[in-house]
PDB file of C-alpha atoms and ligand atoms in Angstrom:
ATOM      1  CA  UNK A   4       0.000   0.000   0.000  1.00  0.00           C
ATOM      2  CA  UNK A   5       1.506   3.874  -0.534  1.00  0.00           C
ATOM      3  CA  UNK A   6       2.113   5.725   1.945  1.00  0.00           C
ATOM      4  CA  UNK A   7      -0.757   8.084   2.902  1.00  0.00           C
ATOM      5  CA  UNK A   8       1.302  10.230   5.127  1.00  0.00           C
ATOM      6  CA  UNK A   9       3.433  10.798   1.954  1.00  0.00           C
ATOM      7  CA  UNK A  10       0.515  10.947  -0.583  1.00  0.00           C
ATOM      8  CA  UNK A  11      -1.339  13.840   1.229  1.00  0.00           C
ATOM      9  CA  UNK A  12       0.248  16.695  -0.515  1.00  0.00           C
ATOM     10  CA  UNK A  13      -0.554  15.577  -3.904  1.00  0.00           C
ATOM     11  CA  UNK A  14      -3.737  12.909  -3.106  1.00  0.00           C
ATOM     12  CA  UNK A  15      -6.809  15.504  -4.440  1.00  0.00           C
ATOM     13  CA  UNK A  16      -4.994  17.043  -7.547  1.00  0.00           C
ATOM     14  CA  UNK A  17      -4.268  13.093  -8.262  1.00  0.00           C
ATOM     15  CA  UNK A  18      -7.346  11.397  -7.567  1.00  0.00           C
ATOM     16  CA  UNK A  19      -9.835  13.292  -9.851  1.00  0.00           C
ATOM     17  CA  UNK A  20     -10.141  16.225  -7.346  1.00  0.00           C
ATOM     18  CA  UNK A  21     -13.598  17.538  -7.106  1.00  0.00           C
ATOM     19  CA  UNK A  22     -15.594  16.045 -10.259  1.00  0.00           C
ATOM     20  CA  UNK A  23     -14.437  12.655  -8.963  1.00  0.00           C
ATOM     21  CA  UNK A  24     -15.437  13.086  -5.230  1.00  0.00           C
ATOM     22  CA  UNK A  25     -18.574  14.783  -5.868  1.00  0.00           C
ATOM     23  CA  UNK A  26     -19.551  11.501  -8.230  1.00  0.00           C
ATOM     24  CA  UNK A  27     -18.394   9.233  -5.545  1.00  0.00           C
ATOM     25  CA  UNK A  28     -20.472  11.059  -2.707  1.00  0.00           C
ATOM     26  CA  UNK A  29     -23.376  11.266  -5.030  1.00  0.00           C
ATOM     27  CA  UNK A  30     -23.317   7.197  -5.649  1.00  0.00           C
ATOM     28  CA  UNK A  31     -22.921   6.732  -2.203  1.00  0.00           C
ATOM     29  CA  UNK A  32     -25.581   9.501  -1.207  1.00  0.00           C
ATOM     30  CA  UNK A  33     -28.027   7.573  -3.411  1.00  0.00           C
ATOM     31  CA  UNK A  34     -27.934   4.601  -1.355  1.00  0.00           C
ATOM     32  CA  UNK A  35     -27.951   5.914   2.173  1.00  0.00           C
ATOM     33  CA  UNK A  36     -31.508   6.410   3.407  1.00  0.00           C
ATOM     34  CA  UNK A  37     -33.060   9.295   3.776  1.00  0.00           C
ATOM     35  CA  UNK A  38     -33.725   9.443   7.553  1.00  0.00           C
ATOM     36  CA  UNK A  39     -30.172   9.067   8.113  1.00  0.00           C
ATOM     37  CA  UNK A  40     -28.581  11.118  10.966  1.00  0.00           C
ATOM     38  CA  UNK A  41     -25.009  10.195  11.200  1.00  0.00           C
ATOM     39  CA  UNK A  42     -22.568   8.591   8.659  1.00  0.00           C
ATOM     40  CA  UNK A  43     -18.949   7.147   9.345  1.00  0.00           C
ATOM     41  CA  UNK A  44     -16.801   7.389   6.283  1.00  0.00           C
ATOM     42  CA  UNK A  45     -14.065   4.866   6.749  1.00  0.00           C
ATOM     43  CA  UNK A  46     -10.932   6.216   5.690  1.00  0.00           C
ATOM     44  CA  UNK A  47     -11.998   9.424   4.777  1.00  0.00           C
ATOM     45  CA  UNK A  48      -8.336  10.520   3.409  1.00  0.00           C
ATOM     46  CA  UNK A  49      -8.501  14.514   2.769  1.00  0.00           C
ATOM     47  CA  UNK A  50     -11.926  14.401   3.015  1.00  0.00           C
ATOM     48  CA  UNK A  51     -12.509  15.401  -0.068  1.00  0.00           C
ATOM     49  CA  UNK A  52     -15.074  12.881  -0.702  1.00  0.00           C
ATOM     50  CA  UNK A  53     -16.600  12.690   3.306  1.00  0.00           C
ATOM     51  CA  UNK A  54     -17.315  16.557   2.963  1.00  0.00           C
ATOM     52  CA  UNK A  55     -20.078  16.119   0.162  1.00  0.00           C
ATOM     53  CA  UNK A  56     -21.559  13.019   1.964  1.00  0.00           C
ATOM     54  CA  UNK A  57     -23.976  15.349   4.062  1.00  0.00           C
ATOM     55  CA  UNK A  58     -27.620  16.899   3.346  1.00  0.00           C
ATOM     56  CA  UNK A  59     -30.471  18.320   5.597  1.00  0.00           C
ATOM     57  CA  UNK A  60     -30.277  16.318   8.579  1.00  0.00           C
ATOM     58  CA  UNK A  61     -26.866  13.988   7.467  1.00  0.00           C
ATOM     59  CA  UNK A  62     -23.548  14.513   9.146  1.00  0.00           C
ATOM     60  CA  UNK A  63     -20.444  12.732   8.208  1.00  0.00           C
ATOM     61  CA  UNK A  64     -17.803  12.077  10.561  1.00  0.00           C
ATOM     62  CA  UNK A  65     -14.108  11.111   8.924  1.00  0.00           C
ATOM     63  CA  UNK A  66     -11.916   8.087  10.327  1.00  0.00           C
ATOM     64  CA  UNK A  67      -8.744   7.749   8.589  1.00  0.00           C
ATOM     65  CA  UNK A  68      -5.093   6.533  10.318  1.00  0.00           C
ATOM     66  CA  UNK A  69      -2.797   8.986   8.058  1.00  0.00           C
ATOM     67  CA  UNK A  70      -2.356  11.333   9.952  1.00  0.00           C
ATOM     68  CA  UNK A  71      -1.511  14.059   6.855  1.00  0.00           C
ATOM     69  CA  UNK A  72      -4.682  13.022   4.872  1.00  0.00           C
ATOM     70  CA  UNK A  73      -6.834  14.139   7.957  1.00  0.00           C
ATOM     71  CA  UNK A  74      -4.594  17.447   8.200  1.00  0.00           C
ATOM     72  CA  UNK A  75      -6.931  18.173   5.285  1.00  0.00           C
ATOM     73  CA  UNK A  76     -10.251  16.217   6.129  1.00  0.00           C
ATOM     74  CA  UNK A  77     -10.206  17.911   9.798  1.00  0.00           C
ATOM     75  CA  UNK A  78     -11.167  21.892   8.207  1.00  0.00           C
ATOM     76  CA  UNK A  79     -13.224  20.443   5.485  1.00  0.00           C
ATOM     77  CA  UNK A  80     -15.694  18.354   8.230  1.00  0.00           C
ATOM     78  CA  UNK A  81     -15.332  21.283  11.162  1.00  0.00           C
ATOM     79  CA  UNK A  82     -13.623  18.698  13.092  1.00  0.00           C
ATOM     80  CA  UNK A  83     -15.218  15.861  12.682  1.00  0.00           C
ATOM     81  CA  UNK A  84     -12.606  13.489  11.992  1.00  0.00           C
ATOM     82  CA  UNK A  85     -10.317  11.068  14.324  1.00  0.00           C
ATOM     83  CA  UNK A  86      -7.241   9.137  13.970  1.00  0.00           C
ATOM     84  CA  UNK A  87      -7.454   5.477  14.028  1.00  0.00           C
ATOM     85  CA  UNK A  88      -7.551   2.081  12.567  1.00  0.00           C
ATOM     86  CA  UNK A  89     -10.726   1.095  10.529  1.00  0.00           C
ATOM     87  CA  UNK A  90      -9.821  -2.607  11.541  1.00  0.00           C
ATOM     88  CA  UNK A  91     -10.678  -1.094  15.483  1.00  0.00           C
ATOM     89  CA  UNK A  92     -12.924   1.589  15.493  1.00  0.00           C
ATOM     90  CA  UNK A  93     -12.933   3.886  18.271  1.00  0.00           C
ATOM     91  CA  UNK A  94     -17.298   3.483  18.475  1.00  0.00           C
ATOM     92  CA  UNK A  95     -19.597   2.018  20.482  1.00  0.00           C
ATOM     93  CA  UNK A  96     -22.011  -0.738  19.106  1.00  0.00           C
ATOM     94  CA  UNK A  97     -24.772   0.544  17.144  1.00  0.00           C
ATOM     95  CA  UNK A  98     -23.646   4.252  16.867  1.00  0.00           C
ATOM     96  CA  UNK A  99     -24.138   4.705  13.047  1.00  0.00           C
ATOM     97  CA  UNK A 100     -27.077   5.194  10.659  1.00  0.00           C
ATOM     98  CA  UNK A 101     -24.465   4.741   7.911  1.00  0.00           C
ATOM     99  CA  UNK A 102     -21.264   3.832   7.152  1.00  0.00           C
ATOM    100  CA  UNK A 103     -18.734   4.164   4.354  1.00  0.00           C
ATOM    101  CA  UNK A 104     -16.092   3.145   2.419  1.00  0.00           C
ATOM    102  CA  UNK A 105     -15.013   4.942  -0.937  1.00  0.00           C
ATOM    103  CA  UNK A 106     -11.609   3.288  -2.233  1.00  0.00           C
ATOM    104  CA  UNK A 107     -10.740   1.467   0.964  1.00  0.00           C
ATOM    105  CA  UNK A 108     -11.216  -2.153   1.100  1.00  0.00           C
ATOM    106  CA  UNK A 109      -9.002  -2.920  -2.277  1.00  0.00           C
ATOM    107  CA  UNK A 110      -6.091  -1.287  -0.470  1.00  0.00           C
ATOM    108  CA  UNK A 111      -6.239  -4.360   2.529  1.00  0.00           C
ATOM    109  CA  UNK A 112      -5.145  -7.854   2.501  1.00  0.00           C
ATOM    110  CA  UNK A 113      -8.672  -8.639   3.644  1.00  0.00           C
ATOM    111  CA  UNK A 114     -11.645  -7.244   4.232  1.00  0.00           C
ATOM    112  CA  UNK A 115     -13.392  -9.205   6.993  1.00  0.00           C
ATOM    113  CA  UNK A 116     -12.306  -7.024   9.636  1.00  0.00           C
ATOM    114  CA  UNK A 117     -13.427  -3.987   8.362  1.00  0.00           C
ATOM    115  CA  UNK A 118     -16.663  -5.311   7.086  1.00  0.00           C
ATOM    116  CA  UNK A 119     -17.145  -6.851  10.683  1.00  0.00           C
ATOM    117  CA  UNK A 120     -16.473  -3.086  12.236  1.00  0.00           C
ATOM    118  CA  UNK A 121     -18.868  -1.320   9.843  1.00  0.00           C
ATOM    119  CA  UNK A 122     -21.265  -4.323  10.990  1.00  0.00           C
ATOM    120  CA  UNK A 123     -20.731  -3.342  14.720  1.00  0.00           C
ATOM    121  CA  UNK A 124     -20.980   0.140  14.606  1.00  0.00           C
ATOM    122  CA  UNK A 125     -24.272   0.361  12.652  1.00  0.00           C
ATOM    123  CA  UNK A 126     -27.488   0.773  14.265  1.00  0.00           C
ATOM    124  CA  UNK A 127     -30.207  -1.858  12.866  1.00  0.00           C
ATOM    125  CA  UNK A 128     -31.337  -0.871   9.848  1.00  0.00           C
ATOM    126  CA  UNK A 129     -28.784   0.831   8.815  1.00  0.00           C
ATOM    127  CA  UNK A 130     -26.716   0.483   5.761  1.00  0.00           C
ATOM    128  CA  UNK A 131     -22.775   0.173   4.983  1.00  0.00           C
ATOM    129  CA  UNK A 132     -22.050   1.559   1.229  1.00  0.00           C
ATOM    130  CA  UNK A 133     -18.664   0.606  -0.192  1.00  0.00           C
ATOM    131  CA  UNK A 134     -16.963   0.581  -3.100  1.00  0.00           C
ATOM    132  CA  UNK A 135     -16.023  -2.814  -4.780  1.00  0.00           C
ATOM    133  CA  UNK A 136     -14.015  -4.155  -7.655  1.00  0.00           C
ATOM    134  CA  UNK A 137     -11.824  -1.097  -7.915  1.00  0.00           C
ATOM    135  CA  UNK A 138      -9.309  -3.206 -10.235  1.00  0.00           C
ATOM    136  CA  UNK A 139     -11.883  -4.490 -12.704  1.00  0.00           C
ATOM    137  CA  UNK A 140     -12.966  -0.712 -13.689  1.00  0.00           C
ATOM    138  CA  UNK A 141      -9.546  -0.508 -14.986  1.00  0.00           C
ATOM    139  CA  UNK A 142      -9.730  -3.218 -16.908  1.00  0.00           C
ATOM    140  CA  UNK A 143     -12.261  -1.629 -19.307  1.00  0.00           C
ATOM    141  CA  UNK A 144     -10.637  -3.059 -22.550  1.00  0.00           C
ATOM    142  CA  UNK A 145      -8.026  -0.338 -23.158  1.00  0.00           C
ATOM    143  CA  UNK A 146      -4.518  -1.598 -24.632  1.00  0.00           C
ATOM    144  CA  UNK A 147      -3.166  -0.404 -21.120  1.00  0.00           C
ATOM    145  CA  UNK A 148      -5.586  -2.424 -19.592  1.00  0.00           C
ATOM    146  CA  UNK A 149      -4.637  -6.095 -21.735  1.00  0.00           C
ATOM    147  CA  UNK A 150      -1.201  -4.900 -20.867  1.00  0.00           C
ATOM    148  CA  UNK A 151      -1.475  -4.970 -17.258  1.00  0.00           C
ATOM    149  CA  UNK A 152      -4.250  -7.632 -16.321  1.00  0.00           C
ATOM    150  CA  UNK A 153      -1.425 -10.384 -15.769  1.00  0.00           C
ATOM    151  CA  UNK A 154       0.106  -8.346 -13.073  1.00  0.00           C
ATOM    152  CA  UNK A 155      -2.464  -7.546 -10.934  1.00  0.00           C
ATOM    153  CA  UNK A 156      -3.357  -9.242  -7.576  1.00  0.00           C
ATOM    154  CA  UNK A 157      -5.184 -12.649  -7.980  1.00  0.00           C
ATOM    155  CA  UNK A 158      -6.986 -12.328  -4.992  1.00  0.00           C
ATOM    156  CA  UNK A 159      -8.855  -9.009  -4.765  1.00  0.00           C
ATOM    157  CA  UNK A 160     -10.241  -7.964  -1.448  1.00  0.00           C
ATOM    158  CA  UNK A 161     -12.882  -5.813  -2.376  1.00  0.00           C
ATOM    159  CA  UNK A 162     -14.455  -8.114  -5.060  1.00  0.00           C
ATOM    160  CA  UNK A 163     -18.300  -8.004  -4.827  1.00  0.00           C
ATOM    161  CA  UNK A 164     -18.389 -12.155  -4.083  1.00  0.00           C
ATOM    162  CA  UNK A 165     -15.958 -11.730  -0.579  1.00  0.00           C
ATOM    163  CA  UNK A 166     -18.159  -8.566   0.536  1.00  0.00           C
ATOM    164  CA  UNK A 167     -21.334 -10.046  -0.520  1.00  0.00           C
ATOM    165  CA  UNK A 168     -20.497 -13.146   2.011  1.00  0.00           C
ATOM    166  CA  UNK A 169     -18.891 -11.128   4.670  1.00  0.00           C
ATOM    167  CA  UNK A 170     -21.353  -8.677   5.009  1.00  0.00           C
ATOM    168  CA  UNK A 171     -24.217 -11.626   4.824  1.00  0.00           C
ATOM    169  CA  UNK A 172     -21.985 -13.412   8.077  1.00  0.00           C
ATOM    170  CA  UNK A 173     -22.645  -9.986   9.749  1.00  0.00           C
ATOM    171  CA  UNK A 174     -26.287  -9.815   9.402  1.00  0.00           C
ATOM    172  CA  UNK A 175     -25.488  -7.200   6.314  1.00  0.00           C
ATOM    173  CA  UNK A 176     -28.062  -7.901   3.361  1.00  0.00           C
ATOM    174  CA  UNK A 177     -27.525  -6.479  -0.117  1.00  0.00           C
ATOM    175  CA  UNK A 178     -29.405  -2.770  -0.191  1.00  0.00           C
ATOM    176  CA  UNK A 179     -29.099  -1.706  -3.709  1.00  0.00           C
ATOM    177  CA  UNK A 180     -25.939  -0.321  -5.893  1.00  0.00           C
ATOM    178  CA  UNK A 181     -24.685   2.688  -7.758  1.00  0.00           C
ATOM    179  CA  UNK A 182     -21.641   3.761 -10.202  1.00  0.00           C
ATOM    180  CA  UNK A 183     -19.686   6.752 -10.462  1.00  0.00           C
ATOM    181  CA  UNK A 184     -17.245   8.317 -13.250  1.00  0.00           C
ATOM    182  CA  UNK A 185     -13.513   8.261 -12.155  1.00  0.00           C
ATOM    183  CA  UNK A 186     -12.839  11.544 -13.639  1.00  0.00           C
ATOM    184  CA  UNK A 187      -9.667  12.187 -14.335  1.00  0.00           C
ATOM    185  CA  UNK A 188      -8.423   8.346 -13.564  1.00  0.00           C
ATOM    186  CA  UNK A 189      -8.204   7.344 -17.394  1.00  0.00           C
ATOM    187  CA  UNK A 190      -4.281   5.628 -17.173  1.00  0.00           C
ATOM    188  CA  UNK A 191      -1.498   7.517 -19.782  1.00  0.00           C
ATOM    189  CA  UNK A 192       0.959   5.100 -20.562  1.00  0.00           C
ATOM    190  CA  UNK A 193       3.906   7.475 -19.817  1.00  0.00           C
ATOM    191  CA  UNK A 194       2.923   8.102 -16.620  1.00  0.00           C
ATOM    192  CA  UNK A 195       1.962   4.562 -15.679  1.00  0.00           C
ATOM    193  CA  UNK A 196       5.406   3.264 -17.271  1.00  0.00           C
ATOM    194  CA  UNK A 197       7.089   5.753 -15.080  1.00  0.00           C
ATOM    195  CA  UNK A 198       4.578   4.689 -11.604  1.00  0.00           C
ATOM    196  CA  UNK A 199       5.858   0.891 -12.992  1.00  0.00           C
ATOM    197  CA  UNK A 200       9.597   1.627 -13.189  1.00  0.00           C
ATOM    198  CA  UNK A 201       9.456   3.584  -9.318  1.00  0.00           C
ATOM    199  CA  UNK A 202       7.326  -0.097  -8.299  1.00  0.00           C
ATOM    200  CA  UNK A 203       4.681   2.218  -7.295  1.00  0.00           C
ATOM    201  CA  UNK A 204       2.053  -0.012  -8.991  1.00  0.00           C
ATOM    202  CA  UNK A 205       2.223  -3.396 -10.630  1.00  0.00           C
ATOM    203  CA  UNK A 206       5.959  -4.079  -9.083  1.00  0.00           C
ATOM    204  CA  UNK A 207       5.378  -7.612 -10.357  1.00  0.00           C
ATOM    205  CA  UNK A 208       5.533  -5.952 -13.791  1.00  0.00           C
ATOM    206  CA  UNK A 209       9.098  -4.583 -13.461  1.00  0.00           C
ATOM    207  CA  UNK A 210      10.973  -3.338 -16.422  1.00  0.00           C
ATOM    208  CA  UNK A 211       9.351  -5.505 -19.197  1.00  0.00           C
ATOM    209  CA  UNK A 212       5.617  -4.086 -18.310  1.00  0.00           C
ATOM    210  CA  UNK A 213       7.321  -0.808 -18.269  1.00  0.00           C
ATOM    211  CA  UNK A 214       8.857  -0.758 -21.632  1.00  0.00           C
ATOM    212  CA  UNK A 215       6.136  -2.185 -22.692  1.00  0.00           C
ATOM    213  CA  UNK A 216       3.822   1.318 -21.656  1.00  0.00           C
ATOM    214  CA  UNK A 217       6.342   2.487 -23.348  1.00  0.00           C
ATOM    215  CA  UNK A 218       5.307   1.054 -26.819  1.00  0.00           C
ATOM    216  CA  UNK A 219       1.979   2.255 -27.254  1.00  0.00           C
ATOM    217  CA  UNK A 220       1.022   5.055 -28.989  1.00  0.00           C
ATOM    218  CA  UNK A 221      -0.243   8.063 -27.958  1.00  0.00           C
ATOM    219  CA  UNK A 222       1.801   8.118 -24.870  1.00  0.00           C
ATOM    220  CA  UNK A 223       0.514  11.666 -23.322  1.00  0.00           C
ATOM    221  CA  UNK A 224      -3.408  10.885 -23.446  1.00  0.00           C
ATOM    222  CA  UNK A 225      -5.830   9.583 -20.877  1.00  0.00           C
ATOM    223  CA  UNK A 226      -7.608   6.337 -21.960  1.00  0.00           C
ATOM    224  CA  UNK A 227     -11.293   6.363 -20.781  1.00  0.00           C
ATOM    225  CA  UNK A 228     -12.094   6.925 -17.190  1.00  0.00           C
ATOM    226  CA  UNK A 229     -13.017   3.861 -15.414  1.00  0.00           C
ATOM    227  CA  UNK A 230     -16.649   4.010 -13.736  1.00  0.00           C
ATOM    228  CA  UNK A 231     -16.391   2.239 -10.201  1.00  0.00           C
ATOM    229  CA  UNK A 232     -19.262   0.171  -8.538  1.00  0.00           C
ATOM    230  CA  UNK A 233     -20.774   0.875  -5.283  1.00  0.00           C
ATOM    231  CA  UNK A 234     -22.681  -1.485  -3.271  1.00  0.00           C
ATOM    232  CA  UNK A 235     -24.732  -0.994  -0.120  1.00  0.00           C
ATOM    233  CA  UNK A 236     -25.763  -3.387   2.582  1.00  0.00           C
ATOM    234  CA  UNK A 237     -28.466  -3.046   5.323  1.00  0.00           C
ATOM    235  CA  UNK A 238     -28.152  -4.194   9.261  1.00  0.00           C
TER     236      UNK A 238
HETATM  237  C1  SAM B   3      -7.247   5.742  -1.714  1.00  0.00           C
HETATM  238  S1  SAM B   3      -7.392   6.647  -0.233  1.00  0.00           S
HETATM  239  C2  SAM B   3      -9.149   6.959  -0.217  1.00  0.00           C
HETATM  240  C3  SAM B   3      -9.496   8.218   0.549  1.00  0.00           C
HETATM  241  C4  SAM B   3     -10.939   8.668   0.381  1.00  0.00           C
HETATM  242  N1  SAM B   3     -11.881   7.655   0.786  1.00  0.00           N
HETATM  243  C5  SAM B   3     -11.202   9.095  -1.046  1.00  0.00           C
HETATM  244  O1  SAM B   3     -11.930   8.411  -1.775  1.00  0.00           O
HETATM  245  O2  SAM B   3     -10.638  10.136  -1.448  1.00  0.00           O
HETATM  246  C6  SAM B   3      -7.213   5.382   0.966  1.00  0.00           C
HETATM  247  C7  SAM B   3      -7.218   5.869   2.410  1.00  0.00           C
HETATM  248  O3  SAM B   3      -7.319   4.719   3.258  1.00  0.00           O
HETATM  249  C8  SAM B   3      -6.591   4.968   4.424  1.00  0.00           C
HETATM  250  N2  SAM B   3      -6.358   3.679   5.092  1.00  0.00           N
HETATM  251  C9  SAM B   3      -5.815   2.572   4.540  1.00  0.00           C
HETATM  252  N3  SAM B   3      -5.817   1.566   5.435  1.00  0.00           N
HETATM  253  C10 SAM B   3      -6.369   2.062   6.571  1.00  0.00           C
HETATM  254  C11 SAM B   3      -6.641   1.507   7.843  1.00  0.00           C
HETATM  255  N4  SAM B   3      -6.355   0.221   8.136  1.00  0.00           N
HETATM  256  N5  SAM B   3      -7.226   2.293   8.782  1.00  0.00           N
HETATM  257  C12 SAM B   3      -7.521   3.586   8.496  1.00  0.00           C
HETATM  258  N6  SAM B   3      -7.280   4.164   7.308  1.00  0.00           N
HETATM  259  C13 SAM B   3      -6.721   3.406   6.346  1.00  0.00           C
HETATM  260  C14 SAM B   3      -5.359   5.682   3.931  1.00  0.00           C
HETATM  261  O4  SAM B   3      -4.694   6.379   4.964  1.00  0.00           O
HETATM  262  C15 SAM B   3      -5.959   6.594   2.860  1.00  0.00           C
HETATM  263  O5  SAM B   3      -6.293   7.854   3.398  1.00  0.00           O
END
């Protein structure tokens, strides 16, 4: 996993900025019901997403263990952020009328425990909305993506089969799903082949993936954004 701590800086401009996390907070928005009081977003980052997940009556409350992501999520939620592992939440039982999880689960070796904590903290009938399959939105059919497949992980944490079955061991029953637009997350081969030679992604891919990049044409433009999936559960 990167570094968070060393990722803050440069995370929003990076990551879509605003038309990214306003389409991830609207997919999520969709599926959280509407007398909702209180929301948990689960590694919250800069809060660039968590800020937008509020309307009449909704606050969000950011949980995030970088401690330079929540530099920036702590003036965009007035506060309303703390410092911790998601795999140990600092919350009672039942505390939640939501809880979520925009790009966290494919960072972790597993999801259970994190799926078991968004379990505990909910209040019944409430509803856990995370985002799943992160890797296959890449793989939309661009000559990046037939490049790449063979070097991703085999075993994908967030894949909608594991959460599907976790949540369902937690009393968590499927509640509906939504899609948003990666903006800005279309892959440029230059910049990937230089992310592959630094191992920042794909380190199984080494050189040969690199030079590979490398080969393609049109090595400055953005292949298609990827559109993400986001599923919801309810306690
Ligand atoms: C890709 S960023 C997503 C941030 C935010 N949800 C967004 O969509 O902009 C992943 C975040 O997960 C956090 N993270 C990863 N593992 C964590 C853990 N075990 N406990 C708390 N935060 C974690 C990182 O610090 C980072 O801020």
């Amino acid at each position: 996993m990167l570094d968070y701590d060393e990722e803050a800086n440069r995370y929003d401009a990076t990551r879509g900025g605003e038309p990214r996390a306003r389409a991830a907070a609207d997919a999520v928005l969709a599926l959280v019901p509407e007398n909702a009081h209180t929301l948990l977003d689960l590694a919250c980052g800069t809060g660039i997403v968590t800020r937008h997940l509020t309307r009449e009556g909704l606050r969000p409350f950011g949980v995030d263990r970088a401690a330079a992501m929540l530099r920036g999520a702590a003036p965009r939620l007035s506060g309303a952020v703390c410092q911790a592992d998601v795999r140990r939440l600092p919350f009672a039982d039942d505390t939640f009328d939501a809880v979520s999880a925009v790009w966290l689960l494919h960072l972790l070796p597993d999801a259970a425990p994190v799926v078991a904590e968004a379990a505990r903290v909910l209040r019944p009938g409430g509803v856990f909305v995370t985002t799943v399959d992160k890797a296959a939105a890449h793989l939309g059919g661009s000559d990046i993506c037939a490049l790449v497949a063979p070097h991703g992980r085999r075993r994908l944490a967030d894949a909608t089969a594991r959460i599907t079955q976790l949540a369902a061991e937690h009393g968590l029953h499927p509640h509906g799903s939504a899609g948003f637009t990666g903006h800005g997350q279309g892959r440029v081969p230059a910049k990937l082949a230089r992310e592959v030679r630094a191992g920042r992604i794909y380190p199984k891919g080494g050189e040969d993936l690199a030079a590979h990049l490398e080969a393609l044409p049109n090595q400055q433009t953005a292949r298609p954004d990827p559109v993400y999936t986001v599923l919801a559960f309810s306690a």
